[in-house]
């Protein structure tokens, strides 16, 4: 039966008060040994002791320490650093939170607050400290390493809820009528070449994939040194389509990707469709202000005979676009730790992406050169 922290704390509360310092250390060390893996940490937390003290007691038990009548006097031993150096804790707190401590011009305000930086600053103020001492003091003062939490929402339009209600009801109406609904977006540009990719994959021991130590642009590839995956996610059928280009992310490129999806998969999945609904972010090549996007969409509508409706997500809400978490996230996981050496590799990795919920993906390369700077007057769309 495994002991819990609460049970151990109750036990130590009843026993340790009757023991001297050496006996307490040995009792905790012996119990930590009996508990096995993780026992030192568990005992230290329950007994309110330093883990180093418990580890010392554990070592003494293992070594078979001989009984001794020597007992250190109460209050013996070295004093805590904050007692030997008055003002140390207050100065450290001031350095960590300069704005709330009344010193907004602290020299560490704009630097990394590592234990080494803090120790260096404290030493400059006359304190004798090390990075390890700073770390222990921070924990004693209730500090911990934390990343920023994305919880503060930006300004929201008063009709934001109505915008999402309209978008959701429009999508539901198309799906109920058996009409196609697709979520579209451009995935992050990916450098082409023997570069490091975030993540890890299983490989033979001590045989990592060797890639370049810097991500400088390959001069041989020039303007084609990056892949631009444009994705289309069929919401009704849980199917993805990705066109991988290597020139520019333009409205023409985005619409041509939709055209290729429709001619290949869309007509097969929706042979009787008369309408098409596209949900997209409000910016980029398929943004609501992009004239090339509107102009080429009108041409696509004329060519296919489809009535095309576009619903853009409001600013700052792109994470709700279904393609982000139903397609792009799985593609990223599938090629983690891989080197994206060429377009063909990227296409094959994308096409091999599947999920346990039935996601399938088709991918093709688009080697067309898409030009930027083309003007589309109002009268042309």
Tab-separated table of C-alpha atoms in Angstrom:
chain	number	residue	atom	x	y	z
A	1	UNK	CA	0.000	0.000	0.000
A	2	UNK	CA	1.480	3.341	-1.010
A	3	UNK	CA	1.539	6.143	1.555
A	4	UNK	CA	0.147	9.551	0.684
A	5	UNK	CA	1.664	12.896	1.670
A	6	UNK	CA	-1.216	13.506	4.069
A	7	UNK	CA	-0.715	10.155	5.825
A	8	UNK	CA	3.033	10.717	6.138
A	9	UNK	CA	2.511	14.244	7.380
A	10	UNK	CA	0.227	12.944	10.130
A	11	UNK	CA	2.833	10.317	11.075
A	12	UNK	CA	5.708	12.795	11.194
A	13	UNK	CA	3.637	15.247	13.203
A	14	UNK	CA	3.184	12.623	15.925
A	15	UNK	CA	6.740	11.205	15.912
A	16	UNK	CA	9.393	13.771	14.957
A	17	UNK	CA	8.678	16.119	17.852
A	18	UNK	CA	10.033	13.446	20.234
A	19	UNK	CA	13.350	12.978	18.375
A	20	UNK	CA	16.545	14.971	18.218
A	21	UNK	CA	17.991	16.302	14.981
A	22	UNK	CA	20.070	13.237	14.124
A	23	UNK	CA	17.234	10.831	14.907
A	24	UNK	CA	14.780	12.798	12.779
A	25	UNK	CA	17.190	12.706	9.847
A	26	UNK	CA	17.733	8.939	10.178
A	27	UNK	CA	14.035	8.158	10.565
A	28	UNK	CA	13.204	10.143	7.444
A	29	UNK	CA	16.124	8.640	5.540
A	30	UNK	CA	15.122	5.117	6.492
A	31	UNK	CA	11.517	5.670	5.471
A	32	UNK	CA	12.630	7.184	2.166
A	33	UNK	CA	14.704	4.065	1.507
A	34	UNK	CA	11.728	1.832	2.277
A	35	UNK	CA	9.458	3.768	-0.075
A	36	UNK	CA	11.913	3.371	-2.973
A	37	UNK	CA	11.824	5.561	-6.085
A	38	UNK	CA	10.495	9.025	-5.293
A	39	UNK	CA	10.639	8.367	-1.568
A	40	UNK	CA	13.094	11.174	-0.748
A	41	UNK	CA	10.935	13.823	-2.379
A	42	UNK	CA	7.754	12.470	-0.801
A	43	UNK	CA	9.276	12.283	2.693
A	44	UNK	CA	10.864	15.734	2.424
A	45	UNK	CA	7.522	17.280	1.478
A	46	UNK	CA	5.603	15.495	4.227
A	47	UNK	CA	8.202	16.116	6.960
A	48	UNK	CA	8.858	19.722	5.981
A	49	UNK	CA	12.572	18.975	5.600
A	50	UNK	CA	15.095	19.823	2.957
A	51	UNK	CA	15.408	17.040	0.399
A	52	UNK	CA	19.187	17.245	0.899
A	53	UNK	CA	18.704	16.450	4.603
A	54	UNK	CA	16.538	13.436	3.773
A	55	UNK	CA	19.103	12.319	1.187
A	56	UNK	CA	21.843	12.596	3.809
A	57	UNK	CA	19.804	10.478	6.226
A	58	UNK	CA	19.203	7.951	3.455
A	59	UNK	CA	22.949	7.715	2.793
A	60	UNK	CA	23.671	7.257	6.509
A	61	UNK	CA	21.118	4.444	6.752
A	62	UNK	CA	22.545	2.701	3.697
A	63	UNK	CA	26.103	3.051	5.077
A	64	UNK	CA	25.051	1.639	8.458
A	65	UNK	CA	25.802	4.659	10.698
A	66	UNK	CA	26.874	3.649	14.212
A	67	UNK	CA	24.682	4.881	17.132
A	68	UNK	CA	26.037	8.022	18.839
A	69	UNK	CA	25.170	9.899	22.035
A	70	UNK	CA	26.294	13.234	20.555
A	71	UNK	CA	23.441	15.663	20.169
A	72	UNK	CA	23.795	19.097	18.595
A	73	UNK	CA	22.401	21.867	20.779
A	74	UNK	CA	19.144	23.483	19.722
A	75	UNK	CA	19.978	26.373	17.464
A	76	UNK	CA	23.354	24.922	16.537
A	77	UNK	CA	24.696	24.858	13.009
A	78	UNK	CA	24.953	27.556	10.414
A	79	UNK	CA	22.328	30.275	10.389
A	80	UNK	CA	20.127	30.853	7.326
A	81	UNK	CA	21.518	33.309	4.773
A	82	UNK	CA	18.634	35.732	5.256
A	83	UNK	CA	19.542	35.970	8.961
A	84	UNK	CA	23.254	36.409	8.355
A	85	UNK	CA	22.621	38.991	5.632
A	86	UNK	CA	19.764	41.312	6.637
A	87	UNK	CA	17.872	42.733	3.671
A	88	UNK	CA	18.760	39.851	1.327
A	89	UNK	CA	15.190	38.588	0.932
A	90	UNK	CA	13.777	42.092	0.500
A	91	UNK	CA	16.387	43.004	-2.124
A	92	UNK	CA	15.763	39.775	-4.049
A	93	UNK	CA	12.019	40.397	-4.018
A	94	UNK	CA	12.657	43.917	-5.273
A	95	UNK	CA	14.693	42.603	-8.199
A	96	UNK	CA	12.051	40.048	-9.190
A	97	UNK	CA	9.094	42.417	-9.118
A	98	UNK	CA	10.550	45.913	-9.628
A	99	UNK	CA	7.281	47.588	-10.593
A	100	UNK	CA	5.316	46.367	-7.573
A	101	UNK	CA	8.259	46.969	-5.235
A	102	UNK	CA	8.502	50.639	-6.088
A	103	UNK	CA	11.707	50.466	-8.170
A	104	UNK	CA	10.553	50.547	-11.805
A	105	UNK	CA	14.075	51.472	-12.995
A	106	UNK	CA	15.720	48.262	-11.720
A	107	UNK	CA	18.660	47.284	-13.968
A	108	UNK	CA	17.121	43.818	-14.346
A	109	UNK	CA	13.808	45.152	-15.621
A	110	UNK	CA	14.729	44.441	-19.248
A	111	UNK	CA	16.986	41.384	-18.804
A	112	UNK	CA	16.439	37.674	-18.238
A	113	UNK	CA	15.832	37.069	-14.543
A	114	UNK	CA	17.907	33.905	-14.300
A	115	UNK	CA	19.340	32.822	-10.960
A	116	UNK	CA	22.806	33.683	-12.278
A	117	UNK	CA	21.756	37.224	-13.235
A	118	UNK	CA	20.044	37.706	-9.887
A	119	UNK	CA	23.080	36.395	-7.994
A	120	UNK	CA	25.328	38.734	-9.962
A	121	UNK	CA	23.127	41.732	-9.161
A	122	UNK	CA	22.895	40.804	-5.472
A	123	UNK	CA	26.675	40.414	-5.278
A	124	UNK	CA	26.990	43.892	-6.739
A	125	UNK	CA	24.918	45.165	-3.829
A	126	UNK	CA	27.211	43.582	-1.274
A	127	UNK	CA	25.521	40.243	-0.618
A	128	UNK	CA	27.370	36.916	-0.647
A	129	UNK	CA	25.145	34.625	-2.704
A	130	UNK	CA	25.329	31.931	-5.356
A	131	UNK	CA	22.878	30.992	-8.098
A	132	UNK	CA	21.871	27.904	-6.091
A	133	UNK	CA	21.186	29.989	-2.975
A	134	UNK	CA	19.042	32.353	-5.063
A	135	UNK	CA	17.076	29.388	-6.404
A	136	UNK	CA	16.363	28.082	-2.876
A	137	UNK	CA	15.385	31.509	-1.596
A	138	UNK	CA	12.992	32.040	-4.506
A	139	UNK	CA	11.206	28.783	-3.739
A	140	UNK	CA	11.031	29.684	-0.041
A	141	UNK	CA	9.537	33.062	-0.971
A	142	UNK	CA	6.820	31.420	-3.068
A	143	UNK	CA	8.248	32.058	-6.544
A	144	UNK	CA	8.296	29.485	-9.348
A	145	UNK	CA	9.282	29.384	-13.023
A	146	UNK	CA	6.230	30.342	-15.086
A	147	UNK	CA	5.497	31.124	-18.712
A	148	UNK	CA	3.172	33.971	-19.701
A	149	UNK	CA	-0.489	32.913	-19.738
A	150	UNK	CA	-2.523	33.945	-22.778
A	151	UNK	CA	-5.702	34.916	-20.958
A	152	UNK	CA	-6.122	38.662	-21.552
A	153	UNK	CA	-8.417	39.066	-24.522
A	154	UNK	CA	-8.013	42.050	-26.785
A	155	UNK	CA	-10.762	44.473	-27.689
A	156	UNK	CA	-13.832	42.679	-29.015
A	157	UNK	CA	-16.566	43.978	-31.254
A	158	UNK	CA	-19.890	44.309	-29.390
A	159	UNK	CA	-21.475	42.089	-32.050
A	160	UNK	CA	-18.831	39.351	-31.791
A	161	UNK	CA	-21.310	36.765	-30.501
A	162	UNK	CA	-23.723	37.602	-33.287
A	163	UNK	CA	-20.913	37.215	-35.822
A	164	UNK	CA	-20.197	33.681	-34.650
A	165	UNK	CA	-23.892	32.809	-34.473
A	166	UNK	CA	-24.288	33.900	-38.083
A	167	UNK	CA	-21.205	31.958	-39.171
A	168	UNK	CA	-22.282	28.788	-37.344
A	169	UNK	CA	-25.854	28.955	-38.606
A	170	UNK	CA	-24.623	29.464	-42.182
A	171	UNK	CA	-22.324	26.453	-41.932
A	172	UNK	CA	-25.132	24.332	-40.434
A	173	UNK	CA	-27.502	25.378	-43.213
A	174	UNK	CA	-25.073	24.349	-45.956
A	175	UNK	CA	-24.275	21.018	-44.269
A	176	UNK	CA	-27.944	20.202	-43.708
A	177	UNK	CA	-28.576	20.839	-47.388
A	178	UNK	CA	-25.753	18.517	-48.453
A	179	UNK	CA	-23.715	21.407	-49.841
A	180	UNK	CA	-19.907	21.540	-49.473
A	181	UNK	CA	-18.342	23.571	-46.649
A	182	UNK	CA	-14.560	24.024	-46.626
A	183	UNK	CA	-12.206	25.718	-44.190
A	184	UNK	CA	-9.149	27.261	-45.878
A	185	UNK	CA	-5.893	28.869	-44.831
A	186	UNK	CA	-2.197	29.117	-45.652
A	187	UNK	CA	0.075	27.135	-43.360
A	188	UNK	CA	3.313	28.691	-42.126
A	189	UNK	CA	6.018	28.937	-44.770
A	190	UNK	CA	8.509	26.107	-44.373
A	191	UNK	CA	12.182	26.441	-45.400
A	192	UNK	CA	13.271	23.875	-47.973
A	193	UNK	CA	16.593	22.205	-47.335
A	194	UNK	CA	18.527	20.175	-44.812
A	195	UNK	CA	17.385	22.240	-41.847
A	196	UNK	CA	16.408	21.242	-38.330
A	197	UNK	CA	12.702	20.740	-37.692
A	198	UNK	CA	11.136	21.039	-34.205
A	199	UNK	CA	10.346	17.782	-32.452
A	200	UNK	CA	11.926	14.347	-32.180
A	201	UNK	CA	11.457	10.959	-33.843
A	202	UNK	CA	12.696	7.443	-33.129
A	203	UNK	CA	16.077	6.652	-34.665
A	204	UNK	CA	18.934	4.213	-33.936
A	205	UNK	CA	20.804	5.214	-30.776
A	206	UNK	CA	23.475	7.903	-31.251
A	207	UNK	CA	22.578	8.319	-34.914
A	208	UNK	CA	20.642	11.603	-35.124
A	209	UNK	CA	19.611	13.034	-38.462
A	210	UNK	CA	22.402	15.416	-39.462
A	211	UNK	CA	21.256	18.796	-40.739
A	212	UNK	CA	22.760	22.241	-41.230
A	213	UNK	CA	23.666	24.173	-38.101
A	214	UNK	CA	22.184	27.412	-39.513
A	215	UNK	CA	19.020	28.084	-41.480
A	216	UNK	CA	20.562	30.362	-44.085
A	217	UNK	CA	18.777	30.394	-47.451
A	218	UNK	CA	20.172	27.873	-49.911
A	219	UNK	CA	21.677	29.965	-52.768
A	220	UNK	CA	20.953	27.167	-55.234
A	221	UNK	CA	17.227	27.389	-54.522
A	222	UNK	CA	17.051	31.178	-54.417
A	223	UNK	CA	13.448	32.399	-54.523
A	224	UNK	CA	12.197	28.806	-54.284
A	225	UNK	CA	13.801	28.201	-50.883
A	226	UNK	CA	10.489	28.001	-49.023
A	227	UNK	CA	7.360	25.895	-49.377
A	228	UNK	CA	3.921	27.486	-49.079
A	229	UNK	CA	1.254	24.910	-48.122
A	230	UNK	CA	-2.302	26.105	-48.809
A	231	UNK	CA	-4.833	23.886	-47.090
A	232	UNK	CA	-8.477	23.051	-47.700
A	233	UNK	CA	-10.422	21.076	-45.091
A	234	UNK	CA	-13.713	19.423	-46.061
A	235	UNK	CA	-15.693	19.723	-42.823
A	236	UNK	CA	-18.407	17.206	-43.729
A	237	UNK	CA	-16.051	14.402	-44.784
A	238	UNK	CA	-13.015	15.032	-42.554
A	239	UNK	CA	-10.768	15.234	-45.607
A	240	UNK	CA	-7.857	17.551	-46.257
A	241	UNK	CA	-6.305	18.886	-49.429
A	242	UNK	CA	-2.994	20.750	-49.486
A	243	UNK	CA	-1.402	22.462	-52.462
A	244	UNK	CA	2.297	23.165	-51.915
A	245	UNK	CA	3.619	26.154	-53.835
A	246	UNK	CA	7.058	27.720	-53.764
A	247	UNK	CA	6.709	31.259	-55.111
A	248	UNK	CA	4.189	33.621	-53.492
A	249	UNK	CA	1.054	33.271	-51.372
A	250	UNK	CA	-1.325	35.271	-53.561
A	251	UNK	CA	-5.080	35.299	-54.017
A	252	UNK	CA	-4.595	33.577	-57.368
A	253	UNK	CA	-2.628	30.775	-55.684
A	254	UNK	CA	-5.319	30.361	-53.018
A	255	UNK	CA	-8.197	30.183	-55.507
A	256	UNK	CA	-6.273	27.874	-57.821
A	257	UNK	CA	-5.795	25.513	-54.859
A	258	UNK	CA	-9.568	25.504	-54.300
A	259	UNK	CA	-10.095	24.900	-58.014
A	260	UNK	CA	-7.784	21.882	-57.937
A	261	UNK	CA	-9.573	20.514	-54.870
A	262	UNK	CA	-12.975	20.954	-56.509
A	263	UNK	CA	-11.978	19.352	-59.814
A	264	UNK	CA	-10.360	16.391	-58.035
A	265	UNK	CA	-12.316	15.742	-54.829
A	266	UNK	CA	-15.158	18.226	-54.630
A	267	UNK	CA	-17.079	17.083	-57.691
A	268	UNK	CA	-16.729	13.465	-56.574
A	269	UNK	CA	-17.956	14.151	-53.039
A	270	UNK	CA	-20.689	16.627	-54.030
A	271	UNK	CA	-21.908	15.759	-57.552
A	272	UNK	CA	-25.196	17.649	-57.103
A	273	UNK	CA	-23.794	20.735	-55.384
A	274	UNK	CA	-25.033	24.154	-56.445
A	275	UNK	CA	-23.393	26.186	-53.694
A	276	UNK	CA	-20.027	26.295	-51.906
A	277	UNK	CA	-19.315	27.851	-48.506
A	278	UNK	CA	-15.753	28.893	-47.640
A	279	UNK	CA	-14.726	29.837	-44.089
A	280	UNK	CA	-11.431	31.722	-43.874
A	281	UNK	CA	-9.321	34.066	-41.784
A	282	UNK	CA	-9.814	37.764	-42.354
A	283	UNK	CA	-6.244	38.346	-43.579
A	284	UNK	CA	-3.623	36.909	-45.892
A	285	UNK	CA	-4.152	35.742	-49.448
A	286	UNK	CA	-7.827	34.916	-48.691
A	287	UNK	CA	-8.520	38.043	-46.626
A	288	UNK	CA	-11.659	40.088	-47.051
A	289	UNK	CA	-9.631	43.044	-48.396
A	290	UNK	CA	-7.639	41.044	-50.972
A	291	UNK	CA	-8.872	42.047	-54.421
A	292	UNK	CA	-7.068	39.228	-56.187
A	293	UNK	CA	-8.907	36.754	-53.952
A	294	UNK	CA	-12.297	38.217	-54.886
A	295	UNK	CA	-11.473	38.520	-58.580
A	296	UNK	CA	-10.275	34.933	-58.955
A	297	UNK	CA	-13.171	33.619	-56.847
A	298	UNK	CA	-15.617	35.252	-59.257
A	299	UNK	CA	-13.870	33.499	-62.149
A	300	UNK	CA	-14.063	30.180	-60.271
A	301	UNK	CA	-17.791	30.698	-59.700
A	302	UNK	CA	-18.336	31.342	-63.410
A	303	UNK	CA	-16.286	28.292	-64.398
A	304	UNK	CA	-17.976	25.851	-62.000
A	305	UNK	CA	-21.483	27.318	-61.905
A	306	UNK	CA	-21.340	27.310	-58.115
A	307	UNK	CA	-22.781	30.044	-55.949
A	308	UNK	CA	-19.779	30.756	-53.699
A	309	UNK	CA	-20.226	32.276	-50.246
A	310	UNK	CA	-17.289	33.317	-48.060
A	311	UNK	CA	-17.548	33.759	-44.291
A	312	UNK	CA	-14.502	35.397	-42.715
A	313	UNK	CA	-13.655	34.918	-39.050
A	314	UNK	CA	-13.415	38.198	-37.101
A	315	UNK	CA	-9.929	39.591	-36.337
A	316	UNK	CA	-8.102	37.731	-33.581
A	317	UNK	CA	-10.202	34.569	-33.848
A	318	UNK	CA	-8.282	32.591	-36.468
A	319	UNK	CA	-7.657	29.755	-33.978
A	320	UNK	CA	-11.349	28.880	-34.330
A	321	UNK	CA	-10.859	28.193	-38.029
A	322	UNK	CA	-11.334	24.409	-38.157
A	323	UNK	CA	-8.450	23.795	-40.536
A	324	UNK	CA	-6.020	24.914	-37.831
A	325	UNK	CA	-6.777	22.161	-35.323
A	326	UNK	CA	-8.258	19.513	-37.616
A	327	UNK	CA	-5.612	19.492	-40.346
A	328	UNK	CA	-2.558	21.725	-39.885
A	329	UNK	CA	-1.824	20.561	-36.328
A	330	UNK	CA	-1.660	16.918	-37.454
A	331	UNK	CA	0.568	17.749	-40.415
A	332	UNK	CA	2.994	19.482	-38.057
A	333	UNK	CA	3.030	16.459	-35.740
A	334	UNK	CA	3.545	14.067	-38.651
A	335	UNK	CA	6.744	15.721	-39.876
A	336	UNK	CA	8.217	16.630	-36.505
A	337	UNK	CA	11.939	15.994	-36.351
A	338	UNK	CA	12.133	15.541	-40.128
A	339	UNK	CA	14.228	17.531	-42.572
A	340	UNK	CA	12.070	19.074	-45.324
A	341	UNK	CA	14.687	18.705	-48.033
A	342	UNK	CA	12.502	19.303	-51.090
A	343	UNK	CA	8.931	19.839	-52.303
A	344	UNK	CA	8.419	16.142	-52.990
A	345	UNK	CA	9.326	15.235	-49.402
A	346	UNK	CA	6.924	17.849	-48.065
A	347	UNK	CA	4.104	16.630	-50.311
A	348	UNK	CA	4.626	12.991	-49.302
A	349	UNK	CA	4.766	13.828	-45.588
A	350	UNK	CA	1.536	15.820	-45.843
A	351	UNK	CA	-0.213	13.084	-47.835
A	352	UNK	CA	0.816	10.479	-45.243
A	353	UNK	CA	-0.968	12.369	-42.448
A	354	UNK	CA	-3.839	10.424	-40.893
A	355	UNK	CA	-5.640	10.305	-37.553
A	356	UNK	CA	-7.547	7.720	-35.545
A	357	UNK	CA	-10.738	9.689	-36.257
A	358	UNK	CA	-10.435	9.056	-39.998
A	359	UNK	CA	-8.676	12.124	-41.370
A	360	UNK	CA	-7.168	11.603	-44.822
A	361	UNK	CA	-5.132	14.128	-46.773
A	362	UNK	CA	-4.272	14.582	-50.421
A	363	UNK	CA	-1.352	16.799	-51.394
A	364	UNK	CA	0.097	18.038	-54.670
A	365	UNK	CA	2.888	20.388	-55.706
A	366	UNK	CA	2.077	23.561	-57.622
A	367	UNK	CA	5.128	24.798	-59.513
A	368	UNK	CA	3.287	27.715	-61.137
A	369	UNK	CA	4.971	31.080	-60.703
A	370	UNK	CA	2.506	33.430	-59.020
A	371	UNK	CA	3.339	37.097	-59.461
A	372	UNK	CA	2.727	39.837	-56.946
A	373	UNK	CA	1.828	43.480	-57.535
A	374	UNK	CA	-0.957	42.790	-60.050
A	375	UNK	CA	-3.642	45.515	-59.962
A	376	UNK	CA	-7.323	44.585	-59.974
A	377	UNK	CA	-9.498	47.681	-60.600
A	378	UNK	CA	-12.946	47.856	-58.984
A	379	UNK	CA	-14.756	47.400	-62.268
A	380	UNK	CA	-13.088	44.035	-62.873
A	381	UNK	CA	-14.738	42.297	-59.917
